[in-house]
Coordinates of C-alpha atoms and ligand atoms in Angstrom, one line a residue:
M1 CA 6.7 57.9 12.2
I2 CA 5.1 54.7 13.1
D3 CA 2.0 54.1 15.2
L4 CA 1.4 50.8 17.6
H5 CA -2.2 51.3 18.7
T6 CA -5.3 51.8 16.7
H7 CA -8.8 50.9 16.4
S8 CA -11.1 50.4 13.3
L9 CA -15.0 49.9 13.0
F10 CA -13.7 46.2 14.3
S11 CA -14.0 47.6 17.6
D12 CA -14.7 51.2 18.6
G13 CA -12.7 52.9 16.1
S14 CA -14.5 54.5 13.4
A15 CA -12.8 54.4 10.5
S16 CA -12.7 51.0 8.0
P17 CA -9.5 49.5 8.3
A18 CA -8.9 50.6 4.4
E19 CA -10.2 54.4 5.3
L20 CA -7.4 53.9 8.5
A21 CA -4.9 53.0 6.3
A22 CA -5.5 56.0 3.9
L23 CA -4.7 57.9 6.9
A24 CA -1.9 56.3 7.5
H25 CA -0.4 57.6 4.3
R26 CA -1.5 60.3 4.5
V27 CA 0.2 61.1 7.5
G28 CA 3.3 59.4 6.5
L29 CA 3.9 56.4 9.0
S30 CA 6.0 53.7 8.0
T31 CA 4.4 51.4 10.3
I32 CA 1.3 50.7 11.9
A33 CA -0.3 48.3 14.0
L34 CA -4.1 47.9 14.5
T35 CA -5.1 47.0 17.9
D36 CA -9.0 46.1 18.0
H37 CA -10.1 44.7 21.2
D38 CA -9.9 41.3 21.6
T39 CA -10.2 41.0 17.6
T40 CA -7.8 40.5 15.2
D41 CA -10.8 40.2 12.5
S42 CA -9.8 43.6 10.6
H43 CA -6.3 42.2 9.4
E44 CA -7.0 40.6 6.4
E45 CA -8.8 44.4 4.8
M46 CA -6.1 46.0 6.7
A47 CA -3.3 43.7 4.8
A48 CA -4.1 44.5 1.7
A49 CA -4.9 48.4 1.5
C50 CA -1.1 48.7 3.7
A51 CA 0.2 46.9 1.0
S52 CA -0.5 48.9 -1.6
Y53 CA 0.5 51.6 0.1
G54 CA 3.3 50.5 1.4
I55 CA 2.9 50.7 5.1
D56 CA 4.0 47.6 7.2
L57 CA 1.9 46.4 9.1
I58 CA 2.0 44.7 12.8
P59 CA -0.7 42.2 13.3
G60 CA -2.5 43.0 16.5
T61 CA -5.1 43.5 19.3
E62 CA -5.7 45.3 22.5
I63 CA -7.0 42.7 25.7
S64 CA -8.1 43.4 28.9
L65 CA -7.2 41.3 31.5
V66 CA -7.3 40.8 35.4
D67 CA -3.7 42.1 37.1
S68 CA -4.1 40.3 40.2
E69 CA -0.6 40.9 42.0
F70 CA -1.8 45.1 41.8
P71 CA -5.0 44.5 43.2
I72 CA -7.5 47.5 43.4
E73 CA -7.7 48.3 47.3
R74 CA -10.8 51.4 48.3
P75 CA -11.5 51.9 51.9
G76 CA -14.3 50.2 53.4
Q77 CA -13.8 47.6 50.5
A78 CA -12.8 44.2 49.5
P79 CA -9.4 44.3 47.4
R80 CA -10.0 43.8 44.0
G81 CA -8.3 41.9 40.7
R82 CA -7.3 45.3 38.2
G83 CA -8.3 45.8 35.1
V84 CA -5.4 46.5 32.6
H85 CA -5.3 46.9 28.9
V86 CA -2.8 44.7 27.6
L87 CA -1.1 45.1 23.9
A88 CA -0.3 41.6 21.6
Y89 CA 1.7 42.1 18.8
F90 CA 2.6 39.3 16.6
L91 CA 0.0 37.3 17.8
P92 CA -1.0 34.0 15.3
L93 CA -3.6 34.5 13.4
D94 CA -4.4 31.0 12.9
P95 CA -7.9 30.1 14.4
A96 CA -7.0 27.3 15.7
S97 CA -3.8 28.9 18.0
P98 CA -4.4 29.0 21.4
M99 CA -3.8 32.5 21.4
Q100 CA -6.6 33.2 19.1
Q101 CA -8.9 30.4 21.4
F102 CA -8.1 33.2 24.2
L103 CA -9.2 36.3 21.9
T104 CA -12.6 34.1 21.5
S105 CA -13.2 33.2 25.4
L106 CA -12.3 37.3 26.1
R107 CA -15.0 38.2 23.4
R108 CA -17.3 35.9 24.8
D109 CA -16.8 37.3 28.3
R110 CA -17.5 40.7 26.5
A111 CA -20.9 39.5 25.2
T112 CA -21.6 38.9 28.4
R113 CA -20.2 41.8 30.1
N114 CA -22.6 44.1 27.3
E115 CA -25.8 42.5 27.9
S116 CA -25.4 43.1 32.1
L117 CA -24.8 46.3 30.7
V118 CA -27.6 47.1 29.5
T119 CA -29.9 45.0 31.7
M120 CA -28.5 47.6 34.5
L121 CA -28.5 50.5 32.3
Q122 CA -32.2 50.0 31.5
G123 CA -33.5 49.3 35.1
F124 CA -31.6 52.5 35.7
G125 CA -33.9 54.5 33.2
F126 CA -32.2 54.3 29.8
E127 CA -34.8 52.5 28.6
Q128 CA -34.8 52.3 24.9
L129 CA -30.9 51.0 25.4
T130 CA -31.1 47.8 23.8
M131 CA -28.9 45.3 22.4
E132 CA -30.5 45.1 19.5
Y133 CA -29.9 49.1 19.3
L134 CA -26.3 48.5 20.2
L135 CA -26.4 46.1 16.9
T136 CA -27.2 48.0 14.1
K137 CA -24.0 50.8 15.4
V138 CA -21.1 48.0 14.8
A139 CA -19.8 46.2 12.0
H140 CA -19.3 43.3 13.7
P141 CA -21.3 42.5 16.9
D142 CA -17.8 41.1 18.8
G143 CA -17.0 44.9 18.2
I144 CA -19.5 46.7 21.1
G145 CA -17.7 48.3 23.5
R146 CA -18.2 51.1 26.0
P147 CA -18.2 54.2 23.8
H148 CA -20.7 52.6 21.3
I149 CA -22.8 52.4 25.0
A150 CA -22.0 55.9 25.5
E151 CA -23.1 56.7 22.2
A152 CA -26.1 55.3 22.4
M153 CA -26.7 57.1 25.6
F154 CA -26.5 60.5 24.4
T155 CA -28.8 59.8 21.7
L156 CA -31.4 57.9 23.4
H157 CA -31.2 59.2 26.7
P158 CA -30.0 63.6 26.6
E159 CA -32.8 64.3 29.1
I160 CA -30.4 62.0 31.6
V161 CA -27.1 62.4 30.4
G162 CA -27.1 65.8 28.6
E163 CA -26.2 67.2 25.0
R164 CA -22.3 65.4 24.1
T165 CA -19.5 67.4 24.9
E166 CA -16.3 66.6 25.4
D167 CA -17.1 67.3 29.3
S168 CA -20.2 64.8 29.6
W169 CA -18.9 62.3 27.4
R170 CA -16.3 61.7 30.5
A171 CA -18.5 62.4 33.0
V172 CA -20.7 59.2 31.2
F173 CA -17.7 57.6 31.9
T174 CA -16.9 59.1 35.6
D175 CA -20.7 58.5 36.3
W176 CA -21.5 55.6 34.6
L177 CA -19.6 53.2 33.0
G178 CA -16.0 53.6 33.9
T179 CA -14.4 51.6 36.9
D180 CA -15.7 54.0 39.3
G181 CA -19.0 54.7 37.9
K182 CA -22.5 52.8 38.9
A183 CA -22.7 50.9 36.0
Y184 CA -18.6 49.4 36.0
I185 CA -19.5 45.5 35.0
P186 CA -15.5 43.7 34.8
K187 CA -15.4 42.1 31.6
T188 CA -13.6 39.3 32.4
E189 CA -11.4 37.4 34.7
L190 CA -8.9 36.0 33.2
T191 CA -5.5 37.1 34.0
I192 CA -2.3 38.3 32.6
E193 CA -0.6 34.7 33.6
D194 CA -3.4 33.6 31.3
A195 CA -2.7 35.7 28.0
V196 CA 0.9 34.4 28.1
A197 CA 0.4 30.9 29.2
A198 CA -1.4 31.1 25.8
A199 CA 0.6 32.6 23.7
K200 CA 3.9 31.0 24.6
G201 CA 5.7 30.1 21.7
S202 CA 4.1 32.2 19.1
G203 CA 6.1 34.8 18.9
T204 CA 3.6 37.1 20.6
V205 CA 5.0 40.2 21.9
F206 CA 2.8 41.6 25.2
S207 CA 3.4 45.3 26.1
V208 CA 1.4 47.2 28.2
A209 CA -1.2 50.0 27.0
H210 CA -0.9 53.0 28.5
P211 CA 0.3 51.7 31.9
L212 CA 0.0 55.7 33.6
F213 CA -4.1 55.1 33.5
N214 CA -4.3 51.3 34.4
Y215 CA -2.4 51.1 37.1
L216 CA -2.3 54.9 38.7
N217 CA -4.3 57.3 40.2
S218 CA -2.2 60.2 39.7
I219 CA 0.5 61.0 37.5
T220 CA 2.9 63.3 38.9
H221 CA 5.9 62.7 37.8
E222 CA 7.1 61.7 41.6
T223 CA 4.5 59.6 42.0
I224 CA 5.5 57.6 38.4
E225 CA 9.0 57.8 39.5
R226 CA 8.1 55.8 42.7
E227 CA 5.4 53.2 41.9
M228 CA 6.2 52.5 37.8
P229 CA 9.7 50.8 38.6
R230 CA 8.0 47.7 40.7
I231 CA 5.2 47.4 38.5
M232 CA 7.4 47.4 35.2
G233 CA 9.7 44.9 36.9
S234 CA 6.8 42.7 37.8
L235 CA 5.0 42.5 34.2
R236 CA 8.7 41.7 32.9
E237 CA 8.7 39.3 35.1
R238 CA 5.6 37.7 34.3
G239 CA 6.7 37.6 30.4
F240 CA 6.0 41.3 29.1
A241 CA 8.4 42.5 26.6
G242 CA 7.2 46.1 26.6
V243 CA 5.9 49.2 27.6
E244 CA 3.5 52.2 26.1
A245 CA 5.7 54.5 27.3
Y246 CA 4.9 56.7 24.4
Y247 CA 1.6 56.9 24.4
G248 CA -0.2 60.5 22.7
S249 CA -2.2 61.1 25.3
T250 CA 0.4 62.1 28.0
T251 CA 3.0 65.0 27.5
A252 CA 6.4 65.1 25.6
P253 CA 8.0 65.2 29.4
T254 CA 5.9 62.4 31.0
R255 CA 6.7 60.6 27.9
A256 CA 10.5 60.8 27.4
L257 CA 10.4 59.9 31.8
M258 CA 8.4 56.9 31.1
V259 CA 10.9 55.6 28.2
K260 CA 13.8 56.4 30.8
L261 CA 11.8 54.1 33.5
T262 CA 11.1 51.4 30.4
R263 CA 14.4 51.4 29.3
D264 CA 16.3 51.5 32.8
A265 CA 13.8 48.5 33.3
G266 CA 14.8 46.3 30.3
M267 CA 11.9 46.3 28.6
I268 CA 10.9 48.5 25.2
P269 CA 9.3 51.7 24.4
T270 CA 6.5 51.2 22.8
G271 CA 4.2 53.9 21.3
G272 CA 0.6 54.7 19.6
S273 CA -2.1 57.7 19.4
D274 CA -5.1 55.1 20.7
Y275 CA -7.0 56.6 17.5
H276 CA -10.4 55.7 17.9
G277 CA -11.6 58.2 14.7
S278 CA -14.7 60.2 15.9
F279 CA -15.3 58.5 19.0
K280 CA -12.3 60.7 20.3
P281 CA -12.3 63.4 17.4
E282 CA -9.3 64.9 19.6
V283 CA -6.6 62.6 18.9
A284 CA -4.8 62.1 15.8
L285 CA -3.3 59.6 13.8
G286 CA 0.3 59.2 14.6
V287 CA 0.4 62.2 16.7
G288 CA -2.0 61.8 19.4
L289 CA -4.1 64.4 22.1
T290 CA -0.8 66.8 21.9
G291 CA 0.3 66.5 18.4
D292 CA 3.8 66.4 19.1
L293 CA 3.8 62.1 19.8
N294 CA 6.3 60.8 16.8
V295 CA 7.3 57.3 17.8
P296 CA 11.0 56.5 16.5
D297 CA 11.1 53.5 13.8
H298 CA 13.5 51.6 15.6
I299 CA 11.3 50.5 17.8
A300 CA 8.9 48.4 15.3
D301 CA 12.6 47.0 14.7
E302 CA 12.7 46.1 18.5
L303 CA 10.0 44.4 18.6
R304 CA 10.6 42.9 15.4
A305 CA 13.8 40.8 16.6
A306 CA 11.8 40.4 20.7
S307 CA 9.1 38.5 18.7
S308 CA 11.8 35.8 16.9
R309 CA 13.9 35.5 20.0
Ligands
AMP401 P1 -14.5 48.5 27.2 O1 -13.9 47.7 25.7 O2 -16.1 47.9 26.3 O3 -14.3 47.9 27.9 O4 -14.3 49.4 26.6 C1 -13.0 50.2 26.6 C2 -13.0 51.3 26.1 O5 -13.7 53.0 26.7 C3 -11.5 51.9 26.0 O6 -11.0 51.8 24.6 C4 -12.0 53.4 25.8 O7 -12.1 53.9 24.5 C5 -13.3 54.0 26.1 N1 -12.7 54.7 27.9 C6 -12.9 53.3 28.8 N2 -12.2 54.4 29.6 C7 -13.3 55.7 29.8 C8 -12.4 57.3 30.5 N3 -12.8 57.0 31.4 N4 -13.1 58.0 29.4 C9 -13.3 58.1 28.4 N5 -13.2 56.9 27.3 C10 -13.1 55.8 28.1
FE402 FE1 -11.1 51.7 23.0
FE403 FE1 -7.1 50.5 26.4
ZN404 ZN1 -7.0 51.7 22.4

């Protein structure tokens, strides 16, 4: 079993890289990718810990980009670029590489977004919520994300958002922080094409993260079969090798359909749990939300082969 989508406290996970590696060892992973948002700073600690357990570590990150080929169209609104999450594997770790420079730009855009978001929330009555407060909650200032902000909203302003439960957590994203929420602010204007250009010749392999949640409003099999082949074909043409078909928050039949469509598109079905520790306590490393995720070991070999092509 492998897990190619995980977060540590270098972004919006709660475990340190060493704790994550220990957990990976306990659940029996042979390969793991640590995919913190917009950074590979967690890699060094993770590499040492994984080596001590004999677990293969794939360098990775998860980045938010704009896909302008599939804009969001809503009645009465101008179409806008779609924000999508993308996994990058085997990216170069050299800070001077164009890909790492690209991550630096993404972190700058994230910091700007965080400041605007905090100001906006203060205007909506979340007066205790400040950047200073958020900075005390993270290991790494670059790592502040919406889950930290959601947690602060519950800690500081239960009179507005109520007690934290699974339902109220979801509601904070629907009502405030998610793409349709009243405090939604896009992070970046950098596109899929920009990322592929920055990665050129570096062996980086891109896979679109949780594609059903990025691209579709409904995830019935009818909708998936109608829409996904076109989306996968377009991503492949633009330089993507993978699709996160084995996603730990979808059911086994949906994953099976996605694996088939991904193979039909000539792409690699990647997969992972999207483990965030206590930020998503219902999601388990390796086996995901449903408890029956099991990403086959050979997927890691296919990614390795794609990286050296
Ligand atoms: P950010 O990196 O600040 O854009 O935040 C993205 C993270 O917020 C994701 O990785 C999820 O952990 C979380 N998130 C985004 N949308 C939702 C949602 N609708 N429900 C729960 N968590 C979400
Ligand atoms: Fe996250
Ligand atoms: Fe994501
Ligand atoms: Zn993720």
